[in-house]
Amino acid sequence: MRRFFTFIKEKAMTAVGAIREDFTSNKKLSVEQREAKTMRSVRRITTGFLAASMIMSTMGITCFAADGSSEGVETFNTVVQFIVDWVARIGLVIGFIGAVQFAMGFKDDSADGKTRGLMCLASGFIVFAVAKAYDMFKE
């Protein structure tokens, strides 16, 4: 139980340190702290964009009981295709961000930066490939 509380305390202290860095000017931060601050900002913006797009995509859907026509199925397929298209675009954006991180890792000669950049690049392309593979699972 003590290990659990220690873990929670360390996570809380890390979060407090991150919040403190967010309100500190960039001139007073080290290079690593500025990169971490930038990545947190990118994560927050991406999360907000994804949440807003998911919420907006649910606002235009009209639900009704099936009357024997296939209009509801077509509407559903249209919405799913819209979501798949946006997931593919977001995957490419993540891949682009990974490529920029990889380039910055080369600029700073940082092995960790290069690794994070390649991981982000690969994950973006994986998301893009999975979204494009949706066509294989259609009727």
PDB file of C-alpha atoms in Angstrom:
ATOM      1  CA  MET A   1       0.000   0.000   0.000  1.00  0.00           C
ATOM      2  CA  ARG A   2       2.891   2.327   0.785  1.00  0.00           C
ATOM      3  CA  ARG A   3       4.243   1.789  -2.732  1.00  0.00           C
ATOM      4  CA  PHE A   4       0.899   2.874  -4.173  1.00  0.00           C
ATOM      5  CA  PHE A   5       0.851   6.097  -2.158  1.00  0.00           C
ATOM      6  CA  THR A   6       4.474   6.796  -3.093  1.00  0.00           C
ATOM      7  CA  PHE A   7       3.585   6.325  -6.763  1.00  0.00           C
ATOM      8  CA  ILE A   8       0.609   8.710  -6.471  1.00  0.00           C
ATOM      9  CA  LYS A   9       2.751  11.275  -4.636  1.00  0.00           C
ATOM     10  CA  GLU A  10       5.460  11.146  -7.337  1.00  0.00           C
ATOM     11  CA  LYS A  11       2.876  11.589 -10.094  1.00  0.00           C
ATOM     12  CA  ALA A  12       1.331  14.553  -8.279  1.00  0.00           C
ATOM     13  CA  MET A  13       4.738  16.174  -7.830  1.00  0.00           C
ATOM     14  CA  THR A  14       5.508  15.641 -11.525  1.00  0.00           C
ATOM     15  CA  ALA A  15       2.200  17.275 -12.459  1.00  0.00           C
ATOM     16  CA  VAL A  16       2.888  20.210 -10.131  1.00  0.00           C
ATOM     17  CA  GLY A  17       6.345  20.627 -11.709  1.00  0.00           C
ATOM     18  CA  ALA A  18       4.815  20.563 -15.193  1.00  0.00           C
ATOM     19  CA  ILE A  19       2.247  23.196 -14.252  1.00  0.00           C
ATOM     20  CA  ARG A  20       4.997  25.328 -12.722  1.00  0.00           C
ATOM     21  CA  GLU A  21       7.008  25.041 -15.977  1.00  0.00           C
ATOM     22  CA  ASP A  22       3.941  26.049 -18.017  1.00  0.00           C
ATOM     23  CA  PHE A  23       3.712  29.379 -16.213  1.00  0.00           C
ATOM     24  CA  THR A  24       7.470  30.070 -16.281  1.00  0.00           C
ATOM     25  CA  SER A  25       8.878  32.108 -19.161  1.00  0.00           C
ATOM     26  CA  ASN A  26      10.909  30.197 -21.727  1.00  0.00           C
ATOM     27  CA  LYS A  27      14.036  32.243 -20.977  1.00  0.00           C
ATOM     28  CA  LYS A  28      14.233  30.742 -17.492  1.00  0.00           C
ATOM     29  CA  LEU A  29      13.790  27.105 -18.639  1.00  0.00           C
ATOM     30  CA  SER A  30      16.383  24.654 -19.874  1.00  0.00           C
ATOM     31  CA  VAL A  31      16.199  23.203 -23.385  1.00  0.00           C
ATOM     32  CA  GLU A  32      14.674  19.945 -22.107  1.00  0.00           C
ATOM     33  CA  GLN A  33      12.051  21.817 -20.096  1.00  0.00           C
ATOM     34  CA  ARG A  34      11.128  23.957 -23.120  1.00  0.00           C
ATOM     35  CA  GLU A  35      10.771  20.834 -25.291  1.00  0.00           C
ATOM     36  CA  ALA A  36       8.593  19.171 -22.645  1.00  0.00           C
ATOM     37  CA  LYS A  37       6.495  22.341 -22.378  1.00  0.00           C
ATOM     38  CA  THR A  38       6.059  22.406 -26.167  1.00  0.00           C
ATOM     39  CA  MET A  39       5.060  18.744 -26.280  1.00  0.00           C
ATOM     40  CA  ARG A  40       2.499  19.272 -23.499  1.00  0.00           C
ATOM     41  CA  SER A  41       1.051  22.179 -25.463  1.00  0.00           C
ATOM     42  CA  VAL A  42       0.846  20.086 -28.641  1.00  0.00           C
ATOM     43  CA  ARG A  43      -0.816  17.251 -26.714  1.00  0.00           C
ATOM     44  CA  ARG A  44      -3.371  19.641 -25.210  1.00  0.00           C
ATOM     45  CA  ILE A  45      -4.182  21.233 -28.561  1.00  0.00           C
ATOM     46  CA  THR A  46      -4.493  17.824 -30.249  1.00  0.00           C
ATOM     47  CA  THR A  47      -6.706  16.498 -27.470  1.00  0.00           C
ATOM     48  CA  GLY A  48      -8.935  19.565 -27.639  1.00  0.00           C
ATOM     49  CA  PHE A  49      -9.180  19.316 -31.428  1.00  0.00           C
ATOM     50  CA  LEU A  50     -10.084  15.628 -31.273  1.00  0.00           C
ATOM     51  CA  ALA A  51     -12.668  16.187 -28.554  1.00  0.00           C
ATOM     52  CA  ALA A  52     -14.231  19.103 -30.423  1.00  0.00           C
ATOM     53  CA  SER A  53     -14.372  17.173 -33.690  1.00  0.00           C
ATOM     54  CA  MET A  54     -15.940  14.151 -31.993  1.00  0.00           C
ATOM     55  CA  ILE A  55     -18.554  16.341 -30.315  1.00  0.00           C
ATOM     56  CA  MET A  56     -19.302  18.219 -33.533  1.00  0.00           C
ATOM     57  CA  SER A  57     -19.638  14.997 -35.511  1.00  0.00           C
ATOM     58  CA  THR A  58     -22.428  13.813 -33.215  1.00  0.00           C
ATOM     59  CA  MET A  59     -24.446  17.020 -33.517  1.00  0.00           C
ATOM     60  CA  GLY A  60     -25.603  16.524 -37.108  1.00  0.00           C
ATOM     61  CA  ILE A  61     -26.948  12.998 -36.771  1.00  0.00           C
ATOM     62  CA  THR A  62     -30.698  12.517 -36.943  1.00  0.00           C
ATOM     63  CA  CYS A  63     -31.811   9.239 -35.388  1.00  0.00           C
ATOM     64  CA  PHE A  64     -35.102   7.600 -36.340  1.00  0.00           C
ATOM     65  CA  ALA A  65     -36.658   4.162 -36.484  1.00  0.00           C
ATOM     66  CA  ALA A  66     -36.090   2.146 -39.638  1.00  0.00           C
ATOM     67  CA  ASP A  67     -39.046   2.081 -41.991  1.00  0.00           C
ATOM     68  CA  GLY A  68     -37.625  -0.484 -44.365  1.00  0.00           C
ATOM     69  CA  SER A  69     -35.516   1.961 -46.332  1.00  0.00           C
ATOM     70  CA  SER A  70     -31.732   1.930 -46.314  1.00  0.00           C
ATOM     71  CA  GLU A  71     -31.466   5.671 -45.714  1.00  0.00           C
ATOM     72  CA  GLY A  72     -30.389   5.146 -42.089  1.00  0.00           C
ATOM     73  CA  VAL A  73     -27.635   2.745 -43.124  1.00  0.00           C
ATOM     74  CA  GLU A  74     -26.415   5.204 -45.738  1.00  0.00           C
ATOM     75  CA  THR A  75     -26.381   7.994 -43.171  1.00  0.00           C
ATOM     76  CA  PHE A  76     -24.432   5.795 -40.753  1.00  0.00           C
ATOM     77  CA  ASN A  77     -21.927   4.855 -43.461  1.00  0.00           C
ATOM     78  CA  THR A  78     -21.520   8.520 -44.378  1.00  0.00           C
ATOM     79  CA  VAL A  79     -20.789   9.451 -40.759  1.00  0.00           C
ATOM     80  CA  VAL A  80     -18.341   6.557 -40.354  1.00  0.00           C
ATOM     81  CA  GLN A  81     -16.586   7.512 -43.589  1.00  0.00           C
ATOM     82  CA  PHE A  82     -16.331  11.119 -42.366  1.00  0.00           C
ATOM     83  CA  ILE A  83     -14.735   9.967 -39.096  1.00  0.00           C
ATOM     84  CA  VAL A  84     -12.349   7.615 -40.934  1.00  0.00           C
ATOM     85  CA  ASP A  85     -11.257  10.427 -43.253  1.00  0.00           C
ATOM     86  CA  TRP A  86     -10.510  12.707 -40.318  1.00  0.00           C
ATOM     87  CA  VAL A  87      -8.661   9.973 -38.422  1.00  0.00           C
ATOM     88  CA  ALA A  88      -6.477   9.466 -41.502  1.00  0.00           C
ATOM     89  CA  ARG A  89      -5.772  13.204 -41.685  1.00  0.00           C
ATOM     90  CA  ILE A  90      -4.951  13.335 -37.986  1.00  0.00           C
ATOM     91  CA  GLY A  91      -2.581  10.386 -38.486  1.00  0.00           C
ATOM     92  CA  LEU A  92      -0.747  12.356 -41.160  1.00  0.00           C
ATOM     93  CA  VAL A  93      -0.536  15.391 -38.863  1.00  0.00           C
ATOM     94  CA  ILE A  94       0.933  13.200 -36.114  1.00  0.00           C
ATOM     95  CA  GLY A  95       3.410  11.811 -38.652  1.00  0.00           C
ATOM     96  CA  PHE A  96       4.374  15.365 -39.637  1.00  0.00           C
ATOM     97  CA  ILE A  97       4.903  16.320 -36.004  1.00  0.00           C
ATOM     98  CA  GLY A  98       7.087  13.220 -35.605  1.00  0.00           C
ATOM     99  CA  ALA A  99       9.148  14.218 -38.642  1.00  0.00           C
ATOM    100  CA  VAL A 100       9.688  17.680 -37.140  1.00  0.00           C
ATOM    101  CA  GLN A 101      10.709  16.133 -33.810  1.00  0.00           C
ATOM    102  CA  PHE A 102      13.109  13.819 -35.641  1.00  0.00           C
ATOM    103  CA  ALA A 103      14.665  16.776 -37.474  1.00  0.00           C
ATOM    104  CA  MET A 104      15.004  18.698 -34.207  1.00  0.00           C
ATOM    105  CA  GLY A 105      16.701  15.639 -32.686  1.00  0.00           C
ATOM    106  CA  PHE A 106      19.235  15.757 -35.501  1.00  0.00           C
ATOM    107  CA  LYS A 107      19.722  19.494 -34.987  1.00  0.00           C
ATOM    108  CA  ASP A 108      20.400  19.035 -31.274  1.00  0.00           C
ATOM    109  CA  ASP A 109      22.226  15.709 -31.799  1.00  0.00           C
ATOM    110  CA  SER A 110      19.860  14.204 -29.242  1.00  0.00           C
ATOM    111  CA  ALA A 111      19.402  10.436 -29.381  1.00  0.00           C
ATOM    112  CA  ASP A 112      16.284  10.670 -27.221  1.00  0.00           C
ATOM    113  CA  GLY A 113      14.808  13.353 -29.486  1.00  0.00           C
ATOM    114  CA  LYS A 114      15.488  11.254 -32.576  1.00  0.00           C
ATOM    115  CA  THR A 115      13.884   8.206 -30.957  1.00  0.00           C
ATOM    116  CA  ARG A 116      10.780  10.131 -29.882  1.00  0.00           C
ATOM    117  CA  GLY A 117      10.518  11.677 -33.339  1.00  0.00           C
ATOM    118  CA  LEU A 118      10.715   8.312 -35.093  1.00  0.00           C
ATOM    119  CA  MET A 119       8.187   6.781 -32.683  1.00  0.00           C
ATOM    120  CA  CYS A 120       5.759   9.655 -33.294  1.00  0.00           C
ATOM    121  CA  LEU A 121       6.345   9.441 -37.052  1.00  0.00           C
ATOM    122  CA  ALA A 122       5.708   5.695 -37.068  1.00  0.00           C
ATOM    123  CA  SER A 123       2.599   5.976 -34.891  1.00  0.00           C
ATOM    124  CA  GLY A 124       1.160   8.654 -37.177  1.00  0.00           C
ATOM    125  CA  PHE A 125       1.639   6.467 -40.224  1.00  0.00           C
ATOM    126  CA  ILE A 126       0.150   3.474 -38.393  1.00  0.00           C
ATOM    127  CA  VAL A 127      -2.976   5.508 -37.572  1.00  0.00           C
ATOM    128  CA  PHE A 128      -3.155   6.603 -41.216  1.00  0.00           C
ATOM    129  CA  ALA A 129      -2.781   3.010 -42.451  1.00  0.00           C
ATOM    130  CA  VAL A 130      -5.449   1.695 -40.088  1.00  0.00           C
ATOM    131  CA  ALA A 131      -7.866   4.406 -41.227  1.00  0.00           C
ATOM    132  CA  LYS A 132      -7.197   3.625 -44.878  1.00  0.00           C
ATOM    133  CA  ALA A 133      -7.646  -0.110 -44.160  1.00  0.00           C
ATOM    134  CA  TYR A 134     -11.295   0.608 -43.280  1.00  0.00           C
ATOM    135  CA  ASP A 135     -12.227   0.046 -46.931  1.00  0.00           C
ATOM    136  CA  MET A 136     -11.188  -3.619 -46.570  1.00  0.00           C
ATOM    137  CA  PHE A 137     -13.856  -4.156 -43.890  1.00  0.00           C
ATOM    138  CA  LYS A 138     -16.768  -2.537 -45.696  1.00  0.00           C
ATOM    139  CA  GLU A 139     -19.533  -4.663 -47.159  1.00  0.00           C
TER     140      GLU A 139
END
